mmCIF file of C-alpha atoms in Angstrom:
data_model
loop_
_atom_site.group_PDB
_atom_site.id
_atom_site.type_symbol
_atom_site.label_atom_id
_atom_site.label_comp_id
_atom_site.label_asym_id
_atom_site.label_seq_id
_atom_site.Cartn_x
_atom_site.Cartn_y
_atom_site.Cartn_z
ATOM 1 C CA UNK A 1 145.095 -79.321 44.999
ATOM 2 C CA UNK A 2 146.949 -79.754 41.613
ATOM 3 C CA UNK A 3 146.268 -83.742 40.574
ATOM 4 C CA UNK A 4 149.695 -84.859 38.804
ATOM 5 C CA UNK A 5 149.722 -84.983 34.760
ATOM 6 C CA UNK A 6 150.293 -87.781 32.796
ATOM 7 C CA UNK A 7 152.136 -88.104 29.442
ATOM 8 C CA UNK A 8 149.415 -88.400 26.780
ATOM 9 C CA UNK A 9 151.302 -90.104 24.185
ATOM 10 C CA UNK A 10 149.264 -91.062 20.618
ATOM 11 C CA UNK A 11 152.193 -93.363 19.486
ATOM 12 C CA UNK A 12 151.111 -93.527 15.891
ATOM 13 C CA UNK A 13 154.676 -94.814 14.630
ATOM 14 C CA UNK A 14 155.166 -98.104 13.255
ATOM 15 C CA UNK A 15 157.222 -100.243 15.535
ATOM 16 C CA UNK A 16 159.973 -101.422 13.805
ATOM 17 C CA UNK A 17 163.823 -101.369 14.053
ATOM 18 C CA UNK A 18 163.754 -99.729 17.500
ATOM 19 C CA UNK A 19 161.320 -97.162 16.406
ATOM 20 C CA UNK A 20 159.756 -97.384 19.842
ATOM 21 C CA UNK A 21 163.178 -97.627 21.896
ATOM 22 C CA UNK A 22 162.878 -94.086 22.969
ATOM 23 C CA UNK A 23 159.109 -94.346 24.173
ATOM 24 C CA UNK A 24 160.031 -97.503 26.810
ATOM 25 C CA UNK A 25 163.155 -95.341 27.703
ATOM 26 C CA UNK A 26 161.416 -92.876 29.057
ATOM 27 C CA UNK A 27 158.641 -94.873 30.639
ATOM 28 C CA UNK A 28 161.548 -97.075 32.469
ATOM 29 C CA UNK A 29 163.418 -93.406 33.576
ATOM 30 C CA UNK A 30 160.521 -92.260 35.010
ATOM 31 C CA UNK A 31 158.461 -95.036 36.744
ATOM 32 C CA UNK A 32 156.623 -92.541 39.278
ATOM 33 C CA UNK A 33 155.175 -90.685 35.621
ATOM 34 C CA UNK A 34 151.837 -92.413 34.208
ATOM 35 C CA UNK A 35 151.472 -93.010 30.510
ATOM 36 C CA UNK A 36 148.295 -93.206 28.562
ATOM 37 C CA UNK A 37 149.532 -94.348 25.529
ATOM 38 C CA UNK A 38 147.175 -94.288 21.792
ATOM 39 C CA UNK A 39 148.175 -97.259 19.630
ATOM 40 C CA UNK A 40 146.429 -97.039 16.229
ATOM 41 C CA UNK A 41 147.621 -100.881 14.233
ATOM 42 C CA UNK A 42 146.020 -101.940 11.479
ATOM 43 C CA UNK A 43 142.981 -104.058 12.689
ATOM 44 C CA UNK A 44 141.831 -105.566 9.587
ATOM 45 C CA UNK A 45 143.212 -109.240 10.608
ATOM 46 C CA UNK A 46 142.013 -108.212 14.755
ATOM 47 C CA UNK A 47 145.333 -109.374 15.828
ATOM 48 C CA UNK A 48 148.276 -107.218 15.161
ATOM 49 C CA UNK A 49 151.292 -108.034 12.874
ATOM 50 C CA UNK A 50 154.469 -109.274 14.633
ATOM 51 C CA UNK A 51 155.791 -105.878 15.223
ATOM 52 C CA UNK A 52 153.063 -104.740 16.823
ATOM 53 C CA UNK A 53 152.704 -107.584 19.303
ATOM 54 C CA UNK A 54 156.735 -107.238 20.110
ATOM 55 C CA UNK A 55 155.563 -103.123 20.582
ATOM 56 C CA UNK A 56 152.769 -103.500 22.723
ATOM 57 C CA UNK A 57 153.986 -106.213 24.978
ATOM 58 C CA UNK A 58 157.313 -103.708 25.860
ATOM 59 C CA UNK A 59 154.644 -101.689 27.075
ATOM 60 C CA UNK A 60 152.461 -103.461 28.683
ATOM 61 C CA UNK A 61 155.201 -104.672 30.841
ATOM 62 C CA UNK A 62 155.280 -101.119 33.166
ATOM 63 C CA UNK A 63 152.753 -100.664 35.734
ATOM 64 C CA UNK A 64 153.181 -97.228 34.695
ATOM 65 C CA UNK A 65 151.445 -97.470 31.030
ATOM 66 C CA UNK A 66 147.606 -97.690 29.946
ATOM 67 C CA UNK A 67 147.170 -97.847 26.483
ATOM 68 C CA UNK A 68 144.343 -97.594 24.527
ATOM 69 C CA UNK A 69 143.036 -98.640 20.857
ATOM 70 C CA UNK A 70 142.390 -96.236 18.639
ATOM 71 C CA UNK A 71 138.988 -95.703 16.373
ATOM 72 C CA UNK A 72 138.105 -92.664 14.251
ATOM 73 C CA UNK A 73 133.880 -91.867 14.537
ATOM 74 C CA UNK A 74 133.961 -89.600 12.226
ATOM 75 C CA UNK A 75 132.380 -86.381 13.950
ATOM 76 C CA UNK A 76 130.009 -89.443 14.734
ATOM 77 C CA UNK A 77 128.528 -89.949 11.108
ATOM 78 C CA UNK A 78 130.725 -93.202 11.396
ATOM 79 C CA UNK A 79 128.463 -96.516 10.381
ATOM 80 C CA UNK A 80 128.172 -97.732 14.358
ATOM 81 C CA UNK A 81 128.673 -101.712 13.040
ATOM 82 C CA UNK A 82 132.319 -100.330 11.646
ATOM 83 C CA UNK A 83 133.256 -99.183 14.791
ATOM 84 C CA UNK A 84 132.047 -102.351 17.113
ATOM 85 C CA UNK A 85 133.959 -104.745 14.758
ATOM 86 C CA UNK A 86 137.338 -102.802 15.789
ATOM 87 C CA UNK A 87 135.736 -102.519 19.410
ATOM 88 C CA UNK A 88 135.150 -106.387 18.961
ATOM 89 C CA UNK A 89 139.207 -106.957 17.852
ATOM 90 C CA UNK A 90 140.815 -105.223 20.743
ATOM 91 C CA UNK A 91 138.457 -107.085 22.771
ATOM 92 C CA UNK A 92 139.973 -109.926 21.815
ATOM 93 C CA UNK A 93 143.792 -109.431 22.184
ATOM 94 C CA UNK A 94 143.399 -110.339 26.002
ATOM 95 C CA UNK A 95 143.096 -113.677 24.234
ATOM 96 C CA UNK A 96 146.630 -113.511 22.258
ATOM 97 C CA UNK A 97 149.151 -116.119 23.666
ATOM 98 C CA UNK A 98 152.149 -114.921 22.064
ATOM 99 C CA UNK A 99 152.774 -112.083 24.647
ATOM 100 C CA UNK A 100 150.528 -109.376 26.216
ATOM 101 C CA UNK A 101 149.075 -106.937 23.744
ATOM 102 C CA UNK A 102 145.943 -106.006 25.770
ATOM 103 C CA UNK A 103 144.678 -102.366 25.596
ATOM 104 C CA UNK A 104 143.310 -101.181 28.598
ATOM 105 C CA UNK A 105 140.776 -98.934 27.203
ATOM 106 C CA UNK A 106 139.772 -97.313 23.665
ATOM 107 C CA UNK A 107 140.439 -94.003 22.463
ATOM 108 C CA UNK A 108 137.364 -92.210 19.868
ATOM 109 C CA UNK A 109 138.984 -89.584 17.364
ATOM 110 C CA UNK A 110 137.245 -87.349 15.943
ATOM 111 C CA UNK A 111 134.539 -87.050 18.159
ATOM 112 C CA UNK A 112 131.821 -84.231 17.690
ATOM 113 C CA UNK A 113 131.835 -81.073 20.067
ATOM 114 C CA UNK A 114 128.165 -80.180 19.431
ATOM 115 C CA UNK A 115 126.147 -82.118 22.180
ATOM 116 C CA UNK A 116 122.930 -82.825 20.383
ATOM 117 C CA UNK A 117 120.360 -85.739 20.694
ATOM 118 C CA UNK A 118 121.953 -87.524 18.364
ATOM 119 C CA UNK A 119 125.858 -87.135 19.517
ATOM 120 C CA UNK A 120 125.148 -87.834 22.635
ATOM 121 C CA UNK A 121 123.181 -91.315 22.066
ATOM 122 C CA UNK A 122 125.560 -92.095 19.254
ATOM 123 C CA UNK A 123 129.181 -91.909 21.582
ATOM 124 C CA UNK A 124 126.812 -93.633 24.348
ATOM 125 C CA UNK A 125 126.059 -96.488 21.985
ATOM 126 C CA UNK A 126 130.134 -96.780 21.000
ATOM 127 C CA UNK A 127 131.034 -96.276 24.921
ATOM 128 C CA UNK A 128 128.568 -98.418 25.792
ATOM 129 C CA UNK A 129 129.775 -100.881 23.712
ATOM 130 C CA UNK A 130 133.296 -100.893 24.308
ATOM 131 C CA UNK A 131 132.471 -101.016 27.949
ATOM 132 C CA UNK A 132 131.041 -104.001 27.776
ATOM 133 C CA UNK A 133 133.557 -105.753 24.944
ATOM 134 C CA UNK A 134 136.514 -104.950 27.177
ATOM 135 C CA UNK A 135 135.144 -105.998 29.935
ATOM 136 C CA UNK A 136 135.598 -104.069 33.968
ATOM 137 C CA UNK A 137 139.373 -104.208 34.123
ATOM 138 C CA UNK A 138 139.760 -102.271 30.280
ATOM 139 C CA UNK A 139 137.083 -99.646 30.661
ATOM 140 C CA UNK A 140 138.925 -96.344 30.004
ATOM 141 C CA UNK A 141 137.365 -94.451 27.089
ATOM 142 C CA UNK A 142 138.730 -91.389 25.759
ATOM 143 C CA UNK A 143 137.255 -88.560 23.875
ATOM 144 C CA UNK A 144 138.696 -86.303 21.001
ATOM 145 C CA UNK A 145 137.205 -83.657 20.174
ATOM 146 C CA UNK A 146 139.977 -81.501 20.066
ATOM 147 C CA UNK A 147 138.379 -78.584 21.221
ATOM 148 C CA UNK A 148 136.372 -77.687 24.744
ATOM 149 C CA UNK A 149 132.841 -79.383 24.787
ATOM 150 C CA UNK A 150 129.983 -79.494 27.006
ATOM 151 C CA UNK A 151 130.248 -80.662 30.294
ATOM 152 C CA UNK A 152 127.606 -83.409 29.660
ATOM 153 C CA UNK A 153 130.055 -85.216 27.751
ATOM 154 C CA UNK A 154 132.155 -86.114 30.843
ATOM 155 C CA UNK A 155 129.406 -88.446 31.717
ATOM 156 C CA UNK A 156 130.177 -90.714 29.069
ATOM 157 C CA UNK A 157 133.953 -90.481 28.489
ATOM 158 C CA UNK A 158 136.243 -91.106 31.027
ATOM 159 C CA UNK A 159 139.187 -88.199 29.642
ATOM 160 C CA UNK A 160 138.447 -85.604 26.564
ATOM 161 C CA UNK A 161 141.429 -84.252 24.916
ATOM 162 C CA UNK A 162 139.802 -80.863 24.504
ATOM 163 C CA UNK A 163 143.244 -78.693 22.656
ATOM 164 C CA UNK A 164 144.226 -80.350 19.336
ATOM 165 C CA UNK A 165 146.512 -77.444 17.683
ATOM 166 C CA UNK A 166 149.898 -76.107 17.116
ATOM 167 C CA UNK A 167 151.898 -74.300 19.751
ATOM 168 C CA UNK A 168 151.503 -70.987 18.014
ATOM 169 C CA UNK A 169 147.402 -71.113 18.427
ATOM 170 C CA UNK A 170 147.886 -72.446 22.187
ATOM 171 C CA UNK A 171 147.081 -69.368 24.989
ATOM 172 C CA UNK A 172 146.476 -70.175 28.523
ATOM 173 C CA UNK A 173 143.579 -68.289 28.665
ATOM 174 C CA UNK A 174 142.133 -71.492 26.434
ATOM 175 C CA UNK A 175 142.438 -73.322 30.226
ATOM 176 C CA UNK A 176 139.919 -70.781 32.111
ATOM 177 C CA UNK A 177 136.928 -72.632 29.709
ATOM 178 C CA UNK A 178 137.011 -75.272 31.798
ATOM 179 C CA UNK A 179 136.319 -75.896 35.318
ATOM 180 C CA UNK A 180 138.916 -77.066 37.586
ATOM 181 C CA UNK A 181 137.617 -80.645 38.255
ATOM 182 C CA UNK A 182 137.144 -81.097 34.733
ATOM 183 C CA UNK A 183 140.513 -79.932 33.507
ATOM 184 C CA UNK A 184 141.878 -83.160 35.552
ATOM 185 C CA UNK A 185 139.850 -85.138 33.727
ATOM 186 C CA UNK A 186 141.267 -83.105 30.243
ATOM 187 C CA UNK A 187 144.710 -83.615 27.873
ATOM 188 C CA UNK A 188 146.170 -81.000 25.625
ATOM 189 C CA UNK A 189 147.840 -81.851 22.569
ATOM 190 C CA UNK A 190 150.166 -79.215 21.416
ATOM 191 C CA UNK A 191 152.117 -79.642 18.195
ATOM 192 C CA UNK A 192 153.875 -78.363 15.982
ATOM 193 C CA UNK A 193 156.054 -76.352 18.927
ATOM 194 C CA UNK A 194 158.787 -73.919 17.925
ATOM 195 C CA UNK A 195 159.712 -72.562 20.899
ATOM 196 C CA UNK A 196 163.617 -72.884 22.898
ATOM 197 C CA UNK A 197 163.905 -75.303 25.764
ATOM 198 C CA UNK A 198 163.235 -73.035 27.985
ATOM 199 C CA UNK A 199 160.138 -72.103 26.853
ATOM 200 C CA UNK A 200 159.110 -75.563 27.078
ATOM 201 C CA UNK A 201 159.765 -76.044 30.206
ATOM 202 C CA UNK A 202 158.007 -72.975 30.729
ATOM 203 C CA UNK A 203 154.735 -74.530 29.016
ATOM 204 C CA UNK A 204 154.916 -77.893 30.798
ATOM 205 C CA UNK A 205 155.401 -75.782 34.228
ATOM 206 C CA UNK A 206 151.923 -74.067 33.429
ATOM 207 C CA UNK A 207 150.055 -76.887 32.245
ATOM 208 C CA UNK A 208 150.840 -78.908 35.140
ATOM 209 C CA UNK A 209 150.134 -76.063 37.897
ATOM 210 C CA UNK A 210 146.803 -75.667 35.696
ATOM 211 C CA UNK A 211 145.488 -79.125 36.721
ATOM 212 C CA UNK A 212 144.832 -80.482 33.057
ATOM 213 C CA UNK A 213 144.952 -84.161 33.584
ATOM 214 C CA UNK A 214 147.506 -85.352 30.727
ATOM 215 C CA UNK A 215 149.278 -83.355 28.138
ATOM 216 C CA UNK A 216 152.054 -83.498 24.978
ATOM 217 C CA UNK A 217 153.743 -81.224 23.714
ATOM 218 C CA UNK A 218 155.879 -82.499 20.210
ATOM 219 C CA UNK A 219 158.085 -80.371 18.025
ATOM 220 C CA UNK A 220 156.662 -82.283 15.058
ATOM 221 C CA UNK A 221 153.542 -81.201 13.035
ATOM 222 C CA UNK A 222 151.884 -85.143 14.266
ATOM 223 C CA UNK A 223 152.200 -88.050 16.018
ATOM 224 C CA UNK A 224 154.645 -89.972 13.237
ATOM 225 C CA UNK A 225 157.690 -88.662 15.436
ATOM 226 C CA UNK A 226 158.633 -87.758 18.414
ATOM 227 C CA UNK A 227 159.511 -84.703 19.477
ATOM 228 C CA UNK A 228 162.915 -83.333 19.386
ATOM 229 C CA UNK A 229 162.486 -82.767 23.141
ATOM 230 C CA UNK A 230 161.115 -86.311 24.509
ATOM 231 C CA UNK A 231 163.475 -87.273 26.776
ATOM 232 C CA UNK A 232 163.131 -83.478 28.205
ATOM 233 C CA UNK A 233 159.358 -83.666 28.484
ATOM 234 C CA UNK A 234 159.119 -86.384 30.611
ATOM 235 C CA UNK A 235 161.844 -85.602 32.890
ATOM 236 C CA UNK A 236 160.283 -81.763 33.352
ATOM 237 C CA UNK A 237 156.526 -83.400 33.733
ATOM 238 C CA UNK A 238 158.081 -86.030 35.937
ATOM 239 C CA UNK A 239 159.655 -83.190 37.958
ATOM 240 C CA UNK A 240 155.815 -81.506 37.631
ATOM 241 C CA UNK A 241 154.261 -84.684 39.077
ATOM 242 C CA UNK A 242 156.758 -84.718 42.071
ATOM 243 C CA UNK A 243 156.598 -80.957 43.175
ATOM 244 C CA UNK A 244 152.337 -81.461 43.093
ATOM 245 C CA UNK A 245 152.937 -84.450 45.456
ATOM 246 C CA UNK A 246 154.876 -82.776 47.960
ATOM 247 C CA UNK A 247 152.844 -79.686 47.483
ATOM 248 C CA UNK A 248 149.271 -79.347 49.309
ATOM 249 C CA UNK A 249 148.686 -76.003 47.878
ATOM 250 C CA UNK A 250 149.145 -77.334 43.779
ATOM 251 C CA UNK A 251 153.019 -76.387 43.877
ATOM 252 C CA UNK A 252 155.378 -73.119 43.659
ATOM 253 C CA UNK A 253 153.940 -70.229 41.980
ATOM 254 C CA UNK A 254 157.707 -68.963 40.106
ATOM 255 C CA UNK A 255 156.215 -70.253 36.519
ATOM 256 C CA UNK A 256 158.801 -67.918 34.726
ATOM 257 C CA UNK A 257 157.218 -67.002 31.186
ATOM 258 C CA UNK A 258 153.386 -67.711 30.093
ATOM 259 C CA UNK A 259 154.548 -70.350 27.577
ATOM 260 C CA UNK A 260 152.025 -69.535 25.292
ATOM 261 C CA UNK A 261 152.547 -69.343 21.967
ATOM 262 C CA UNK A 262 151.496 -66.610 19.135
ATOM 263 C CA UNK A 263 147.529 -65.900 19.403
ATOM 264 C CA UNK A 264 146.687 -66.741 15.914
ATOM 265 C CA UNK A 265 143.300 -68.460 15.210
ATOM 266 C CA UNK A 266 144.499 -71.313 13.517
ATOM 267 C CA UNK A 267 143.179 -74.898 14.459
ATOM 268 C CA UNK A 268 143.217 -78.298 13.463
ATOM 269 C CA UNK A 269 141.099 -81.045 12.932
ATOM 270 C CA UNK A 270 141.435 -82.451 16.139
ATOM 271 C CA UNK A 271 142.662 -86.201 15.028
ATOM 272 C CA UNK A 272 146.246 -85.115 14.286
ATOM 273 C CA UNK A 273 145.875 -85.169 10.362
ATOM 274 C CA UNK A 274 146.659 -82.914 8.044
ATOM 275 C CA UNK A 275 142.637 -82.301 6.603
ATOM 276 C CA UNK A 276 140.886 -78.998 8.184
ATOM 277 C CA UNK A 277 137.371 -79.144 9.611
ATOM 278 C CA UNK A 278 135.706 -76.074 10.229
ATOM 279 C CA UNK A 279 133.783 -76.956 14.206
ATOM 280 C CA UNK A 280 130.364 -76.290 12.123
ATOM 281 C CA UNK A 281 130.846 -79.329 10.495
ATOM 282 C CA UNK A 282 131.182 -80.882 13.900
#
């Protein structure tokens, strides 16, 4: 049985001047669709600036939101102490009186897709960490790799975004690497989409009925924007989430086109940036 998606959302605009207006539209349209929203503020003074707390307490007020904190490992060559003092500030905005700001989990970037001895106790040490910081009620820890890692991973992370690229390198075939039980566990982040709307309904159709667990899919090269097709997204994925519901057998099989896009090898970085890393380096 299909599990229903989620919107996987890293929100990585500034929240100013109704710059997030759109976001908490669509959250309030579709309160039976889950968001796991990535805030990434500036954590230098561990709590946020004013805009940021006004931000993160309009989301924090749907029961239909998680968000997490961003932090950046660094393909895990990351000095560990950097990474537990921003573990150590988002720990503490529970404590914040001026309105509720509290993450409910922490999202790595850039994390390695080479399971070694030394990945593996390095994102247990950060996990580990963050577990504890947060505290049982904020536990969710996301990987992202941006590319499909060993299954050993998923005992440390909670959710791995394992696709990190534009719509042109995106085939479905990319969803067979993973097993079924693991793809609900998996997000997709497709950018850079150039397709018509009906080819992205077409794409949101298949990733649903594919049971990856939370997806995006933005017309813009990042996460600075949203996509031209927002409000469409999450009413189509909304309409996903329903169908699955009501549908034992993981929903209707009339998917129209593949909604793939071109098979070109190109791939990014996996943390939404414009830099290349070749997964060697990983």
């Amino acid at each position: 049985m299909v599990s229903p998606a989620f919107v996987f959302l890293p929100l990585y605009i500034y929240p100013f001047n109704q710059s997030w207006d759109a976001v908490t539209t669509a959250i309030s349209s579709n309160p039976t669709l889950q968001f796991q929203i990535i805030v990434s503020p500036h954590l230098a003074n561990i709590y946020p600036d004013a805009n940021y707390v006004v931000g993160l307490n309009s989301l924090n007020v749907f029961p239909n939101v998680q968000t997490l904190g961003y932090i950046y490992t660094s393909w895990a060559t990351r000095n560990i102490s950097e990474i537990e003092e921003e573990v150590n500030a988002y720990a503490a905005w529970p404590n914040f009186v001026g309105g509720d700001i509290a993450v409910d989990g922490i999202f790595f970037d850039e994390t390695p897709t080479a399971y070694t001895n030394v990945t593996s106790s390095y994102l247990k040490s950060v996990t580990s960490y963050a577990r504890e910081k947060l505290g049982p009620s904020k536990v969710h820890i996301a990987f992202n790799p941006g590319l499909p890692v060993n299954e050993s991973f998923y005992e440390i992370a909670d959710t791995i975004n394992i696709f990190e690229n534009t719509f042109a390198a995106f085939n479905l075939t990319t969803l067979d690497i993973v097993n079924w039980d693991l793809l609900g566990r998996s997000t997709y982040a497709i950018h850079s989409f150039k397709g018509d709307e009906d080819d992205h309904v077409d794409l949101i159709r298949n990733l649903s009925d594919s049971n990856v667990g939370g997806f995006i899919v933005t017309t813009d090269e990042g996460y600075t924007k949203l996509s031209d097709f927002w409000p469409q997204f999450c009413s189509e994925l909304a309409d996903c989430t329903r169908d699955d519901e009501d549908d034992d057998d993981g929903g209707d099989d009339d998917d129209g086109n593949d909604g793939d896009g071109n098979d070109d090898d190109e791939d990014d970085d996996g943390d939404g940036g414009d830099e290349e890393e070749d997964e060697a380096d990983r």
